[in-house]
XYZ file of C-alpha atoms in Angstrom:
254
model
C -10.933 10.313 3.853
C -9.216 12.613 1.416
C -6.445 11.722 -0.981
C -4.584 14.929 -1.667
C -0.889 14.348 -1.068
C 1.555 13.371 -3.806
C 4.190 10.711 -3.245
C 7.163 9.881 -5.413
C 9.491 6.897 -5.052
C 12.303 5.229 -6.948
C 13.767 1.731 -6.670
C 16.773 -0.312 -7.859
C 14.842 -1.618 -10.877
C 14.927 1.995 -12.178
C 11.239 2.783 -12.208
C 9.887 5.997 -10.714
C 6.416 5.778 -9.228
C 4.189 8.803 -8.778
C 0.847 8.482 -7.054
C -1.342 10.065 -4.387
C -1.735 9.018 -0.777
C -4.174 10.107 1.966
C -3.423 13.320 3.820
C -3.273 11.284 7.055
C -0.829 8.797 5.530
C 2.138 7.821 7.737
C 4.953 6.958 5.305
C 7.460 4.382 6.588
C 9.325 3.280 3.449
C 11.393 6.469 3.548
C 12.727 5.730 7.026
C 16.197 4.187 7.208
C 15.937 2.197 10.448
C 13.233 0.391 12.402
C 13.825 2.823 15.266
C 13.192 5.783 12.960
C 9.997 4.137 11.676
C 8.828 3.595 15.262
C 9.480 7.265 16.025
C 7.430 8.261 12.970
C 4.509 6.117 14.120
C 4.766 7.394 17.697
C 4.695 11.025 16.506
C 1.700 10.375 14.243
C -0.252 8.775 17.095
C 0.621 11.613 19.477
C -0.750 14.115 16.950
C -4.182 12.480 17.280
C -3.919 12.175 21.063
C -3.114 8.455 21.164
C 0.032 7.681 23.171
C 1.883 4.475 22.324
C 2.383 2.272 25.433
C 5.957 1.079 25.889
C 4.915 -2.592 25.817
C 3.223 -2.049 22.452
C 6.212 -0.021 21.248
C 8.578 -2.925 21.969
C 6.405 -5.379 20.032
C 5.978 -2.895 17.196
C 9.740 -2.343 16.979
C 10.338 -6.093 16.655
C 7.723 -6.253 13.906
C 9.257 -3.312 12.043
C 12.650 -5.012 12.128
C 11.060 -8.042 10.444
C 9.373 -5.772 7.885
C 12.776 -4.371 6.930
C 13.810 -7.742 5.551
C 10.638 -7.943 3.465
C 11.099 -4.386 2.166
C 14.539 -5.242 0.819
C 13.458 -8.582 -0.613
C 10.309 -7.314 -2.333
C 11.722 -3.870 -3.239
C 8.846 -2.090 -1.548
C 8.480 1.524 -2.694
C 5.594 2.582 -0.485
C 4.694 1.440 3.007
C 2.157 3.529 4.816
C -0.217 3.373 7.750
C -3.600 5.066 7.966
C -4.870 5.459 11.529
C -7.984 7.087 12.940
C -9.084 6.750 16.558
C -12.605 5.684 17.474
C -13.150 9.071 19.138
C -12.391 11.020 15.927
C -15.303 13.372 15.125
C -14.220 14.790 11.756
C -16.101 14.467 8.442
C -14.620 10.996 7.828
C -15.444 9.664 11.324
C -16.748 6.097 11.451
C -17.200 5.803 15.211
C -14.606 3.031 15.412
C -10.860 2.664 15.058
C -9.267 2.530 11.612
C -5.862 0.914 11.226
C -4.842 0.175 7.645
C -1.450 -1.031 6.466
C -0.574 -0.526 2.779
C 2.498 -1.486 0.764
C 3.272 -0.879 -2.903
C 5.898 -1.860 -5.432
C 6.547 -1.936 -9.185
C 7.190 -5.178 -11.042
C 7.586 -5.818 -14.786
C 4.742 -7.830 -16.322
C 5.166 -9.573 -19.675
C 2.362 -9.596 -22.233
C 1.462 -12.954 -23.781
C -0.938 -14.589 -26.209
C -3.532 -16.902 -24.704
C -7.232 -17.495 -24.075
C -7.190 -15.492 -20.815
C -6.743 -11.750 -20.465
C -3.715 -10.399 -18.633
C -5.906 -9.202 -15.753
C -7.580 -12.606 -15.424
C -4.195 -14.294 -15.219
C -3.135 -11.768 -12.569
C -6.342 -12.461 -10.630
C -5.624 -16.187 -10.574
C -1.977 -15.676 -9.657
C -2.946 -13.441 -6.717
C -5.420 -16.052 -5.536
C -2.901 -18.877 -5.781
C -0.016 -17.023 -4.114
C -2.090 -15.582 -1.266
C -4.266 -18.644 -0.762
C -7.426 -16.654 -1.478
C -10.722 -18.300 -2.410
C -11.569 -16.248 -5.487
C -15.187 -17.371 -5.325
C -15.522 -15.494 -2.019
C -13.579 -12.408 -3.137
C -15.018 -9.297 -4.767
C -13.134 -8.213 -7.878
C -13.577 -5.452 -10.428
C -11.588 -3.817 -13.215
C -11.009 -0.109 -13.823
C -8.650 2.207 -15.693
C -5.590 3.930 -14.215
C -2.720 6.096 -15.404
C -0.629 2.923 -15.662
C -3.188 0.879 -17.601
C -6.125 -1.452 -16.896
C -6.298 -2.461 -13.245
C -7.737 -5.314 -11.240
C -9.033 -4.619 -7.738
C -9.759 -7.350 -5.209
C -11.177 -7.335 -1.673
C -11.824 -10.233 0.686
C -11.504 -11.418 4.265
C -8.252 -13.215 4.978
C -7.258 -15.613 7.745
C -3.776 -14.436 8.654
C -1.352 -16.560 10.659
C 1.574 -14.700 12.138
C 3.922 -14.711 15.091
C 3.568 -11.875 17.558
C 6.622 -9.582 17.350
C 9.057 -10.507 20.108
C 7.196 -13.701 21.075
C 9.339 -16.732 22.070
C 9.842 -19.400 19.406
C 7.812 -21.962 21.382
C 4.677 -19.779 21.384
C 2.004 -20.780 18.870
C 1.404 -18.345 15.986
C -1.646 -16.107 16.221
C -4.592 -16.508 13.836
C -6.698 -13.486 13.004
C -9.216 -12.544 10.339
C -8.315 -9.278 8.608
C -9.531 -7.391 5.583
C -7.316 -7.774 2.506
C -7.366 -5.550 -0.583
C -5.123 -5.630 -3.633
C -4.792 -3.630 -6.843
C -2.612 -4.542 -9.817
C -2.407 -2.077 -12.724
C -0.449 -3.036 -15.843
C -0.044 -1.712 -19.408
C -2.051 -3.687 -21.971
C 1.106 -4.501 -23.913
C 3.104 -5.430 -20.816
C 5.663 -3.418 -18.903
C 6.066 -2.033 -15.382
C 3.016 -2.839 -13.255
C 1.885 -1.161 -10.042
C 1.068 -3.567 -7.217
C -0.674 -2.348 -4.060
C -1.590 -4.560 -1.108
C -3.430 -3.477 2.022
C -4.649 -4.995 5.281
C -7.284 -3.662 7.687
C -7.397 -4.899 11.273
C -11.207 -4.754 11.060
C -12.347 -6.991 8.162
C -15.586 -5.000 7.938
C -13.546 -2.022 6.686
C -12.113 -3.829 3.667
C -14.417 -2.043 1.219
C -13.095 1.348 2.337
C -9.547 0.020 2.114
C -10.189 -1.181 -1.435
C -11.508 2.256 -2.377
C -8.330 3.817 -0.983
C -6.111 1.548 -3.105
C -8.196 2.328 -6.193
C -7.862 6.071 -5.485
C -4.085 5.669 -5.156
C -3.810 3.662 -8.377
C -6.077 5.902 -10.464
C -3.673 8.819 -11.126
C -0.487 6.741 -10.776
C 2.285 6.907 -13.372
C 5.465 4.844 -13.728
C 8.439 6.344 -15.569
C 11.679 4.520 -16.452
C 14.791 6.382 -15.268
C 18.528 6.002 -15.812
C 21.098 5.185 -13.126
C 21.181 8.851 -12.101
C 17.412 9.033 -11.705
C 16.768 11.044 -14.881
C 13.587 10.132 -16.810
C 14.231 8.271 -20.062
C 11.149 9.872 -21.583
C 8.809 12.666 -20.567
C 5.041 12.738 -20.409
C 4.304 11.853 -16.793
C 3.065 14.900 -14.878
C 5.026 16.218 -11.935
C 3.525 15.254 -8.557
C 2.172 18.757 -7.950
C 0.459 18.667 -11.357
C -1.504 15.485 -10.685
C -5.247 16.235 -10.540
C -6.544 16.270 -6.948
C -8.958 13.480 -6.052
C -10.608 15.454 -3.251
C -9.524 19.027 -2.710
C -6.301 20.819 -3.690
C -3.192 18.674 -4.069
C 0.024 19.308 -2.166
C 3.494 17.887 -2.806
C 4.345 14.891 -0.661
C 7.568 13.322 0.587
C 9.951 11.355 -1.578
C 10.342 7.762 -0.406
C 13.495 6.034 -1.549
């Protein structure tokens, strides 16, 4: 899987995020309605010869409407899907279906004095908030354009209600792959937070590598109310170094 497309997004907290996403990335955060997001997904699936059945489309639409509430609450900047059919025979073919769901946002992180490093505190906070057994999770640290980053991958027992299901129907339990990356400046400041799910838990390592590739060249720039940078130094999206092949400008997601 290549990561060659630039993405740029802005949010009400006045941070501008620049990063790279896969060339088969289906961006949903830039859509304005659940119906528009469904149309984007339908078009992307049709391009790879996978029609979306109407029954699945109805359930997906209900789920997207629920996602809208979360986007507004969590100030999500990026929400993308990566899909590859089992019949795909390209250089990245795995012989099975890939369906990854990735969201990203920017949150301020405050530096502090204490016996634990900032990344270790973040690791424990992620574990506590998501209910993850950190002893069973794989974690590593690496450098990014934002600052030191923590990456985490694990299997996760998700409990959720099927979109459109009646209230008296029991929630569904399913094991998925979960990957997270948090990159923050050493002295505190705006931190990049990426979270991804894979429907096949065996693919979580590849998902974690994707999040790391997205975080690596990422930059976060403060902007004023008109969207003008308060300081320069972050490269333009087209100037970001390609991770695999030549880079091309990507869409702006607001």
